[in-house]
Coordinates of C-alpha atoms and ligand atoms in Angstrom, one line a residue:
X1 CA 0.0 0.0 0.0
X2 CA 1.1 3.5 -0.7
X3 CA 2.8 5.4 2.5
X4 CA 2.1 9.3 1.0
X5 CA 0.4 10.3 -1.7
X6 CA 0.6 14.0 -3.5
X7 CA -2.8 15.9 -5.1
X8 CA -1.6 17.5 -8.0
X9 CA -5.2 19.8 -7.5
X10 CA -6.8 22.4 -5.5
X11 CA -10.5 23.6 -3.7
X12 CA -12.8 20.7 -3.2
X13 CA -11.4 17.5 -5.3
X14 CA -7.8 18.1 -3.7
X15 CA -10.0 17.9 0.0
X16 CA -11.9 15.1 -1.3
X17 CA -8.9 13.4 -1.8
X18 CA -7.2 14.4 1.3
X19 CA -10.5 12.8 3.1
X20 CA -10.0 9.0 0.9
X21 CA -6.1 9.2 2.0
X22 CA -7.0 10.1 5.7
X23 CA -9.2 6.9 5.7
X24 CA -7.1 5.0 4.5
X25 CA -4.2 5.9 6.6
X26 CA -2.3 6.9 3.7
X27 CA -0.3 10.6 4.8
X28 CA -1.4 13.1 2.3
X29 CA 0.9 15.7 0.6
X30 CA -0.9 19.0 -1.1
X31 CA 0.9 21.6 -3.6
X32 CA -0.6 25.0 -3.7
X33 CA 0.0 28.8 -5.8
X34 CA 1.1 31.6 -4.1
X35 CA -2.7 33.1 -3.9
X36 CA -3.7 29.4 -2.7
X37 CA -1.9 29.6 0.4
X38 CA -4.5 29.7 3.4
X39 CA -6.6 27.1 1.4
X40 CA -8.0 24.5 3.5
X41 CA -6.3 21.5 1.1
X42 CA -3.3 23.1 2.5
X43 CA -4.3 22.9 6.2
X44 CA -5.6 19.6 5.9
X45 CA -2.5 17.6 4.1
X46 CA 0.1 16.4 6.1
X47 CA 2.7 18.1 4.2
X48 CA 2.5 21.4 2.0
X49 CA 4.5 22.9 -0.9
X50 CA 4.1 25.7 -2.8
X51 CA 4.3 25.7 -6.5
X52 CA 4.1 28.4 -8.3
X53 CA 2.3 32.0 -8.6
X54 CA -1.7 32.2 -9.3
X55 CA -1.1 31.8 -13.2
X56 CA -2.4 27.6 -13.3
X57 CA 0.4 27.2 -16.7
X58 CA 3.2 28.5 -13.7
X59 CA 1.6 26.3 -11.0
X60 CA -1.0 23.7 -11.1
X61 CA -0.3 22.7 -14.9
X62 CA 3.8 23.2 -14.3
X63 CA 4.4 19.4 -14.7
X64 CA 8.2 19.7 -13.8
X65 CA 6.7 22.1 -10.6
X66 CA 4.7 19.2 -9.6
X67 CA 7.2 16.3 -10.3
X68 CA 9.9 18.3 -8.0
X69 CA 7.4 18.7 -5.2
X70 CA 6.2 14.8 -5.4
X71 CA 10.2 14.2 -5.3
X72 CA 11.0 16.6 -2.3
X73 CA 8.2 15.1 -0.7
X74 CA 8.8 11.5 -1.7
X75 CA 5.7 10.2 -2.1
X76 CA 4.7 6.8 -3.8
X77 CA 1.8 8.4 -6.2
X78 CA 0.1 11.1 -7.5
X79 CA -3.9 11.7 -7.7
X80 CA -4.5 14.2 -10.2
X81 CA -8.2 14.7 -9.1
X82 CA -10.3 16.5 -12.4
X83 CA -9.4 18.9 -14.8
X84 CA -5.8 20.6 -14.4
X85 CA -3.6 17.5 -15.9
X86 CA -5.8 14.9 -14.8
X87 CA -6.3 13.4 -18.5
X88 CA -2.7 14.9 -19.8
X89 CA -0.9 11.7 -21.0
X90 CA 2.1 13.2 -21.4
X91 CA 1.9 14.0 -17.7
X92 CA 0.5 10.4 -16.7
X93 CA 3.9 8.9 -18.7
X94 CA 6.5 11.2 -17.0
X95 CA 5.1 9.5 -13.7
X96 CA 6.0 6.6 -14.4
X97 CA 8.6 7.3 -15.7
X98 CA 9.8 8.9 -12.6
X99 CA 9.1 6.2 -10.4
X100 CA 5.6 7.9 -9.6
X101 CA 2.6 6.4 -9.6
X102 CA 0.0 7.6 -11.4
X103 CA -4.0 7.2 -9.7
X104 CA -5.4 7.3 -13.4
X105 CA -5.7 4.6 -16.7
X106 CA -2.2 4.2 -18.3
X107 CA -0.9 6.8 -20.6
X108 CA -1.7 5.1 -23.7
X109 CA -5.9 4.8 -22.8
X110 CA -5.6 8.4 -21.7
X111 CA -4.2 9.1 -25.3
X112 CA -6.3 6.7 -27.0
X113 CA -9.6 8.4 -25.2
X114 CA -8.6 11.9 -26.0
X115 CA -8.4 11.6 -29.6
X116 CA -12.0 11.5 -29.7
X117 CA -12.8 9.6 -33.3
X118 CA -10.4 6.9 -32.2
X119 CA -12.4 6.8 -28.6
X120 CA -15.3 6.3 -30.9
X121 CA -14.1 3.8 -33.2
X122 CA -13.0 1.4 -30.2
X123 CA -16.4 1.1 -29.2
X124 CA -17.9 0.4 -31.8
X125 CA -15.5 -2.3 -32.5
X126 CA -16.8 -3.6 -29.2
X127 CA -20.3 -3.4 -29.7
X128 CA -21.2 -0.2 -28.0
X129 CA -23.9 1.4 -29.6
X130 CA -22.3 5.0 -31.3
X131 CA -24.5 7.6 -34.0
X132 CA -24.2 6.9 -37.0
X133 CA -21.4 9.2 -38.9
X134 CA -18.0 8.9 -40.4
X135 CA -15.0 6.7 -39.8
X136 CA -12.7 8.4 -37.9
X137 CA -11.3 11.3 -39.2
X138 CA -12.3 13.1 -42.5
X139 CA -9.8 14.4 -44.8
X140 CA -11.4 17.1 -46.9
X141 CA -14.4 18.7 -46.8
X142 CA -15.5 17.2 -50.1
X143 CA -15.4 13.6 -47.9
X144 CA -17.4 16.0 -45.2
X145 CA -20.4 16.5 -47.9
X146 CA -20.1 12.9 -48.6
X147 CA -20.8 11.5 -45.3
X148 CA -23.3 14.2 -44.6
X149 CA -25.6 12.6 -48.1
X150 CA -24.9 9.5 -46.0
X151 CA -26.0 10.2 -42.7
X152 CA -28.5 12.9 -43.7
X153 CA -29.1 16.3 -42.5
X154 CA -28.7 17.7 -39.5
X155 CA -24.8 16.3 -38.6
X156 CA -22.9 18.0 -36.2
X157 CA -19.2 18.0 -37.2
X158 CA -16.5 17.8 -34.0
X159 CA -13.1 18.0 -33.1
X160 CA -11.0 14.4 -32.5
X161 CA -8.7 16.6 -30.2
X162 CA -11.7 18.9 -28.6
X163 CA -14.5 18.1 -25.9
X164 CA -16.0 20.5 -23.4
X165 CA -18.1 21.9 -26.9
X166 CA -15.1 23.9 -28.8
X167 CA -14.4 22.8 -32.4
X168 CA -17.8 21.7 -33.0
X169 CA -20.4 23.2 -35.7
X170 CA -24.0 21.9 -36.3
X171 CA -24.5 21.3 -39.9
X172 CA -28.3 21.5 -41.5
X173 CA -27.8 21.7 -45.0
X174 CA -25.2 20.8 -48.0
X175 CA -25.4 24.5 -49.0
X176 CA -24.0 25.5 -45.2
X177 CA -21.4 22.7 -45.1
X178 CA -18.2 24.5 -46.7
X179 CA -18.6 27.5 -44.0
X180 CA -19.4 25.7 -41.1
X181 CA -16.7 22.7 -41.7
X182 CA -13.9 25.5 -42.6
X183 CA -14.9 27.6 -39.3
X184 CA -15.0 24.4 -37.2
X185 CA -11.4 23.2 -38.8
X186 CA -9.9 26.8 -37.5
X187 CA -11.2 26.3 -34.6
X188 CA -9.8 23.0 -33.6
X189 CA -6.4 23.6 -35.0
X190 CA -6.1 27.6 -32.8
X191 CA -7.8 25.6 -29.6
X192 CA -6.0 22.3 -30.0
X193 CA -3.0 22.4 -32.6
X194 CA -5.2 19.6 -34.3
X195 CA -7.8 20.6 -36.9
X196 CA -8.9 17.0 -37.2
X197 CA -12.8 16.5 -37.8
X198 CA -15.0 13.7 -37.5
X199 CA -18.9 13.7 -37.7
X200 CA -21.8 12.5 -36.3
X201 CA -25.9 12.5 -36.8
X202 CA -27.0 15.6 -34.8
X203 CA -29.6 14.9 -32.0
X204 CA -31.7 17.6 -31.1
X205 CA -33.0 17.5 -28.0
X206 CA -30.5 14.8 -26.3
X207 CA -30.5 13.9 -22.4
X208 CA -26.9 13.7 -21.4
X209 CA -26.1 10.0 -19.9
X210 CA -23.3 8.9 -18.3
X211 CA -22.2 5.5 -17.1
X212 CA -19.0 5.1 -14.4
X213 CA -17.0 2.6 -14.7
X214 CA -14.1 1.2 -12.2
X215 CA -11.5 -1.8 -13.4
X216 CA -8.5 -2.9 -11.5
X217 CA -5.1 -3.8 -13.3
X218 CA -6.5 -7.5 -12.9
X219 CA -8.6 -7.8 -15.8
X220 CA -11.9 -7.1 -13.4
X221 CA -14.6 -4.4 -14.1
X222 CA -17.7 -3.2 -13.2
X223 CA -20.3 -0.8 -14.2
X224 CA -21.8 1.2 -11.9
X225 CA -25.0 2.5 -13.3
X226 CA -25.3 5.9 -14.4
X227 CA -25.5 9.8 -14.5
X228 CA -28.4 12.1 -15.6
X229 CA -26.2 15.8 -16.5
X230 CA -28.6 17.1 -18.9
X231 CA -29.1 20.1 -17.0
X232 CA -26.3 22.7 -17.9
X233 CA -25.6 25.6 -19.6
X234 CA -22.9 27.0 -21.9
X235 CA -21.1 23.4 -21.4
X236 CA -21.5 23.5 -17.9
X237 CA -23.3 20.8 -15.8
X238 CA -25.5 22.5 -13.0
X239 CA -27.2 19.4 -11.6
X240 CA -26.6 15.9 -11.8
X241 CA -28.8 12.6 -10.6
X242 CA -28.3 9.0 -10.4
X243 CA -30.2 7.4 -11.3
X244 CA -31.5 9.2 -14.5
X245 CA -35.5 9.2 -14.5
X246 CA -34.8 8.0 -18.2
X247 CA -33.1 5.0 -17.8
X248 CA -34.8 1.8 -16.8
X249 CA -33.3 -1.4 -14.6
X250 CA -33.6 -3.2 -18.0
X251 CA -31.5 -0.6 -19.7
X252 CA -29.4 0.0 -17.2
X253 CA -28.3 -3.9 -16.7
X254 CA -28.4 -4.3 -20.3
X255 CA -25.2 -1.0 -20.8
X256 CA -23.6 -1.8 -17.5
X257 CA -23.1 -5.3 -19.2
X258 CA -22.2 -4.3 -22.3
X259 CA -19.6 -1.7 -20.9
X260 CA -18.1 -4.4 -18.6
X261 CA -17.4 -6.2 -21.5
X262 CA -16.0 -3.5 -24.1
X263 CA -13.6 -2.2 -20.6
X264 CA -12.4 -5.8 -20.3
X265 CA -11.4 -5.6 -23.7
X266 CA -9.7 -2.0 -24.0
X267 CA -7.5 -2.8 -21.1
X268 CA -9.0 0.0 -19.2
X269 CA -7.8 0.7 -15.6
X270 CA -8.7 2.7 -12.7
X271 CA -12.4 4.8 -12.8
X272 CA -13.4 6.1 -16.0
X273 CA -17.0 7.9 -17.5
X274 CA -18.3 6.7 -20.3
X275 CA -20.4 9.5 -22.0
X276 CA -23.9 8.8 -24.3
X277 CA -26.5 10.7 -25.5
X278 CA -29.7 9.6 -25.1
X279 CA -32.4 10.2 -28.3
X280 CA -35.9 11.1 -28.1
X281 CA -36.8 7.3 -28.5
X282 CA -34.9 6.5 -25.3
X283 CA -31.9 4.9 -27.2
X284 CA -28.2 5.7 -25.8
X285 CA -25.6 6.3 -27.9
X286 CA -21.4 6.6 -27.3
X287 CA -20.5 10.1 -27.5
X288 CA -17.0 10.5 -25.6
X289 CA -15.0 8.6 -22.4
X290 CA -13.3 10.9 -19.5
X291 CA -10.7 8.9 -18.0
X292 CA -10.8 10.7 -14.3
X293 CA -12.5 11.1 -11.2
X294 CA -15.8 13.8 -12.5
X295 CA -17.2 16.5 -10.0
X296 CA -20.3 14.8 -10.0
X297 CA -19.0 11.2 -8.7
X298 CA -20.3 12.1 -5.4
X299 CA -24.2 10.9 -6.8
X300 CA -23.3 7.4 -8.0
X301 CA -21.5 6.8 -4.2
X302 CA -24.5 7.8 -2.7
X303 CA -26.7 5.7 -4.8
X304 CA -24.1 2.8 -4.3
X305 CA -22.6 2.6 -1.5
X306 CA -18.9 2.5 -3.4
X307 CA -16.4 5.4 -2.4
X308 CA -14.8 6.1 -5.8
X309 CA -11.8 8.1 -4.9
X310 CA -11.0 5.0 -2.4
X311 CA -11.5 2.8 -4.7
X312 CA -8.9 4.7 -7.1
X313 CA -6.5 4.4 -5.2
X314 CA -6.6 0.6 -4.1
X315 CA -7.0 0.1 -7.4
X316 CA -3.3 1.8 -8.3
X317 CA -2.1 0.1 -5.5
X318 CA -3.1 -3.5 -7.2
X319 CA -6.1 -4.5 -5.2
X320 CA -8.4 -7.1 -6.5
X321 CA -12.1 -4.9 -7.3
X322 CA -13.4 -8.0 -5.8
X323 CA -12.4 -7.4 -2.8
X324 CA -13.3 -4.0 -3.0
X325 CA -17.0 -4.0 -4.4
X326 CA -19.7 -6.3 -4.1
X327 CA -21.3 -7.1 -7.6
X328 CA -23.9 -6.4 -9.4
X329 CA -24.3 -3.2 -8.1
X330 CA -28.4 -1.8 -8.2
X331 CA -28.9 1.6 -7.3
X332 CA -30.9 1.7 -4.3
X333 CA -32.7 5.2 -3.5
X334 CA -31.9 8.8 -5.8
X335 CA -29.3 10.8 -5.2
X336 CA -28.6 14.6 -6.7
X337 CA -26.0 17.3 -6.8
X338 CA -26.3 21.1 -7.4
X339 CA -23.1 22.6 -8.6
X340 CA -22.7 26.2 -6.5
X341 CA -20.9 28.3 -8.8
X342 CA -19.3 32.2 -7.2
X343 CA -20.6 33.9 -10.5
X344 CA -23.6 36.4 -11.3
X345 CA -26.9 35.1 -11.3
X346 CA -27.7 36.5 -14.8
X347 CA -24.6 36.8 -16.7
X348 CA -22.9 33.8 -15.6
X349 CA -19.8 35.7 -15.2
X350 CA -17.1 34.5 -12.2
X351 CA -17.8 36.3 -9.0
X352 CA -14.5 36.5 -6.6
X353 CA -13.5 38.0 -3.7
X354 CA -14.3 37.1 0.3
X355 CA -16.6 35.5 1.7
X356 CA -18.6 37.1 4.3
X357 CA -20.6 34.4 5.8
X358 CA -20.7 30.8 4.9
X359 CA -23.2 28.3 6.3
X360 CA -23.2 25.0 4.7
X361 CA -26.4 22.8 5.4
X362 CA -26.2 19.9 6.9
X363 CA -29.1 17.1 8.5
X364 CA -29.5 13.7 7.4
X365 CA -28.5 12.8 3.6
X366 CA -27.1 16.2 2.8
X367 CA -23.0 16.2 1.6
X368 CA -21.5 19.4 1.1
X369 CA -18.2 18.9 -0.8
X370 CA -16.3 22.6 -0.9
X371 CA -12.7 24.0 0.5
X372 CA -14.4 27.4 1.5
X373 CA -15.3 28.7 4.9
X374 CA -16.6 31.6 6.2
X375 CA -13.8 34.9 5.8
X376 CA -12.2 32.4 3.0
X377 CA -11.6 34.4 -0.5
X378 CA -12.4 33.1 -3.6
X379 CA -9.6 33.4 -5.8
X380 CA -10.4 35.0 -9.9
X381 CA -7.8 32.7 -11.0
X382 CA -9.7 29.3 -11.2
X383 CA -12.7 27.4 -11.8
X384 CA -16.1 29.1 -10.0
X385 CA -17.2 25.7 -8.5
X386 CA -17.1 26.8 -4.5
X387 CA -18.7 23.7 -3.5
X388 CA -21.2 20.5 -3.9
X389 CA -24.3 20.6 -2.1
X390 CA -25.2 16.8 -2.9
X391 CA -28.4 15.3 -1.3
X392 CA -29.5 11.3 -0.7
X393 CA -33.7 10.5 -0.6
X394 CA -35.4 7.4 -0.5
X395 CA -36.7 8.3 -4.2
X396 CA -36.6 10.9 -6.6
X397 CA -39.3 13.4 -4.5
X398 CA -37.4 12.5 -1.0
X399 CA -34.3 13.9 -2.6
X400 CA -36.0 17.0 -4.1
X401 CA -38.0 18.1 -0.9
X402 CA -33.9 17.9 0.8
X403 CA -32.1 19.4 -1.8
X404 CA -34.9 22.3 -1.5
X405 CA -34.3 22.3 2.4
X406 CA -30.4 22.1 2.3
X407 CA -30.8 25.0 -0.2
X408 CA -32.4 27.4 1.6
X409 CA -30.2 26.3 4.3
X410 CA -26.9 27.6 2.5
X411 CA -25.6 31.0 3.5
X412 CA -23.2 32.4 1.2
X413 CA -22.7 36.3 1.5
X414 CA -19.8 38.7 0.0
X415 CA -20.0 37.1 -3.4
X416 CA -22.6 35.8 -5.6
X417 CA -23.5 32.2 -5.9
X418 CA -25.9 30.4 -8.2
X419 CA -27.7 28.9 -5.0
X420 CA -31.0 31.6 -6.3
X421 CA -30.6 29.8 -9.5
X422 CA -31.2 26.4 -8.4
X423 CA -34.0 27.0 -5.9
X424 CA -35.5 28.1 -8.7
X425 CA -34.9 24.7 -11.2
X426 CA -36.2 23.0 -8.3
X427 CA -39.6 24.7 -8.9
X428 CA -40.1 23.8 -12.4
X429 CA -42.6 21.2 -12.8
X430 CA -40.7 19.9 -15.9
X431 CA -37.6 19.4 -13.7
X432 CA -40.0 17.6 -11.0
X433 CA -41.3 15.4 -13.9
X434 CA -37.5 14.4 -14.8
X435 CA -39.0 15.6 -18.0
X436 CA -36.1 17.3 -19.4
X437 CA -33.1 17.5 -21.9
X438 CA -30.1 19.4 -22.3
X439 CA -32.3 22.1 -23.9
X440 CA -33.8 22.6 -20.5
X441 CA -31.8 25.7 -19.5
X442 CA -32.5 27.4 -22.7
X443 CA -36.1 27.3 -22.5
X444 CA -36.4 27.6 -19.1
X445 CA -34.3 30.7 -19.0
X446 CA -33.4 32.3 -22.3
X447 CA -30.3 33.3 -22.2
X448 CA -29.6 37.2 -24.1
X449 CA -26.1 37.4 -25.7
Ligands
LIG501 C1 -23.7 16.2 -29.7 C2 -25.0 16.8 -29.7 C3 -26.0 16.4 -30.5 N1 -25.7 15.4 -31.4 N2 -23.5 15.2 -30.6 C4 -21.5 19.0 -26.6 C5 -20.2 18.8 -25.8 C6 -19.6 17.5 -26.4 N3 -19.1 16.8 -25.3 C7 -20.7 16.8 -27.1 N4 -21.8 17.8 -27.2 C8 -22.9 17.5 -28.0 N5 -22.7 16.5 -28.9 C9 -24.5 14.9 -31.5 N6 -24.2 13.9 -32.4 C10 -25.2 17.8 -28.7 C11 -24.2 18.1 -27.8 C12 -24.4 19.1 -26.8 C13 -24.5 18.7 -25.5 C14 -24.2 17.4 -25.1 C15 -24.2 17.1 -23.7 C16 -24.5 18.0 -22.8 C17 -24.8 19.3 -23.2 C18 -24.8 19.7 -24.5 C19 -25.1 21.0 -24.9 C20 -25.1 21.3 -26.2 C21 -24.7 20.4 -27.2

């Protein structure tokens, strides 16, 4: 078993970490920027060491910064929690290379998963349902137009290097193709350095479905049943549920088997998300695969009973999953997550500075996953996300009447929050239904640009 472990990561994920090491008995060693210095990831590790300055590219994303502070500290591994360089191969490899090991996939799944066509190719070799759309990459955009006859109007063409919704242009007619294909292959190659483009039938009103996976270095995996993110805006989830009010036990058993199988076969390791899109008849289809811990794991452990970022780490240490979760897994009661964001309520736009008061909720089934506290200061530097609020019910309406409760129970004053903004999702009879898509914020609150 690992003796010290380093979180390459700040705010919540790098606590959340912290907490699975602490457990575990495993001493815990954060790195921090200059402006990150009275963070509570820094209180809470055993051991401390500053990086960098506020800029992320001199700190946080400064892999020889990070490698040093893992060798100063001498620790065994490195969790790279989500975003920052958690799915950066190149990072993943000099671990290894350095006698480091990494709490992710190997380098070469990372690499396999980020080039997106690829991604999508593998599983459809393994029999995971994907849209229908080209083989891999296209090479002109006279192939473009001929996929597009193939497929049929509307396609949405997307970057094999992108994700996150950059390098991607919905196509409706031949006449619009050359434009939107030329503007969405300048794109990719300013954003990514790769103007690659693949494409894929366009689904209109899709519900964002997402499956998590966990598989040891053993050969063993298992699907843990899914999450319902359809409600975001601008790329950015705002709630997530497990499970999804879309997705029956039949369905659910029939992909969790599926993606047990098509893991096994990839040679995947450690916990991974496997993304779909789910069509107005209900189907799921493959759209993309994030090979990290997700902000919204925190659902599927309370619907399971499995503590992920645990689990990670046993797993990188060579523990049998057997050992570690009981299978099948069945979801038993609903769980959901509100994402509090510091930014305006209208304009979405990131709201810094210190916070005033701070009174997280607490009672039975309420989780609030954050690294603020009352005086703390936001930061401008970084992600919004100031904390989790995540709730546990008995069903779908338990869990609603709680998260109402815990939200009206959360205090956050110097800075704004979306905490008004949820309350009021909470009201919408289409989000009580679990009648909704990823359309939902549009209508719901049109959005002037
Ligand atoms: C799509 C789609 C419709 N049809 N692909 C957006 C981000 C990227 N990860 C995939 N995205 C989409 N791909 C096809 N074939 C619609 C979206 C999409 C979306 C997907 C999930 C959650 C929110 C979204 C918001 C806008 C568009």
């Amino acid at each position: 078993m690992f003796k010290k472990i380093l979180i390459a990561n700040r705010g919540e994920i790098a606590l959340r970490v912290i907490c699975a090491c602490k457990e575990l008995g495993i001493k815990a060693v954060a790195v921090y920027s200059e402006p990150d210095r009275n963070s509570l990831h820094v209180r809470f590790a055993d051991e401390a060491l500053c990086i960098g300055p506020a800029r992320a590219g001199e700190s946080y994303l400064n892999i020889p910064a990070v490698i040093s502070a893992a060798e100063i500290a001498n620790v065994d591994a490195i969790h790279p929690g989500y975003g920052l360089l958690s799915e950066n191969a190149n990072f993943a490899h000099v671990c290894e290379t350095s006698g480091l090991k990494f709490i992710g996939p190997p380098p070469e799944i990372i690499r396999m998963m980020g080039e997106k066509d690829k991604a999508r190719q593998a599983m459809k070799r393994c029999g995971v349902p994907i849209l229908p759309g080209s083989d891999g990459v296209m090479a002109s955009e006279a192939e473009a137009a001929e996929w597009a006859k193939q497929v049929g109007f509307p396609v949405i063409v997307k970057a094999s290097a992108g994700g996150g919704g950059r390098g991607m242009r919905v196509i409706r007619s031949a006449e619009e193709l050359p434009r939107m294909f030329q503007a969405a292959h300048s794109e990719a190659a300013s954003a990514f350095g790769n103007g690659d483009l693949y494409m894929e039938k366009f689904i209109e009103r899709p519900r964002h479905i997402e499956f998590q996976v966990l598989a040891d270095e053993h050969g063993n995996v298992i699907s843990l049943g899914e999450r319902d993110c359809s409600i975001q805006r601008r790329h950015q989830k705002l709630i997530e549920e497990s499970p999804s009010p879309a997705v029956s036990p039949d369905l659910r058993k029939k992909m969790n088997a599926i993606l047990e199988k098509t893991m096994k076969e990839i040679g995947y390791v450690n916990a991974g998300t496997v993304e779909f899109l789910m069509d107005e008849d209900g189907s799921l289809h493959f759209i993309e695969m994030n090979t990290r811990i997700q902000v919204e794991h925190p659902v599927t452990e309370f619907v399971t009973g499995v503590d992920l970022v645990k689990s990670q780490i046993l797993i990188a240490a060579g523990a049998k999953l057997t050992d570690l979760v009981h299978s099948p897994i069945v979801p038993k009661g609903h769980s959901i997550e509100c994402r509090i964001n510091a930014e305006h309520p209208e304009r979405f736009t990131p709201s810094a500075g210190k916070i005033t008061v701070f009174n997280a909720p607490g009672g039975n089934g309420v989780r609030v996953d954050t690294a603020q506290y009352q005086d703390g200061v936001v930061p401008p530097y970084y992600d919004s996300l100031i904390a989790k609020l995540i709730v546990y019910g008995k069903d779908r309406p338990e869990a609603i009447a709680r998260m109402k409760r815990a939200l009206d129970m959360f205090i956050v004053e110097g800075i704004h929050t979306s905490i008004a903004l949820h309350k009021r999702i909470l009201q919408e009879p289409d989000f009580e239904a679990g009648n909704f898509d990823t359309k939902f914020m549009e209508r719901f609150m049109p959005q002037k640009k």
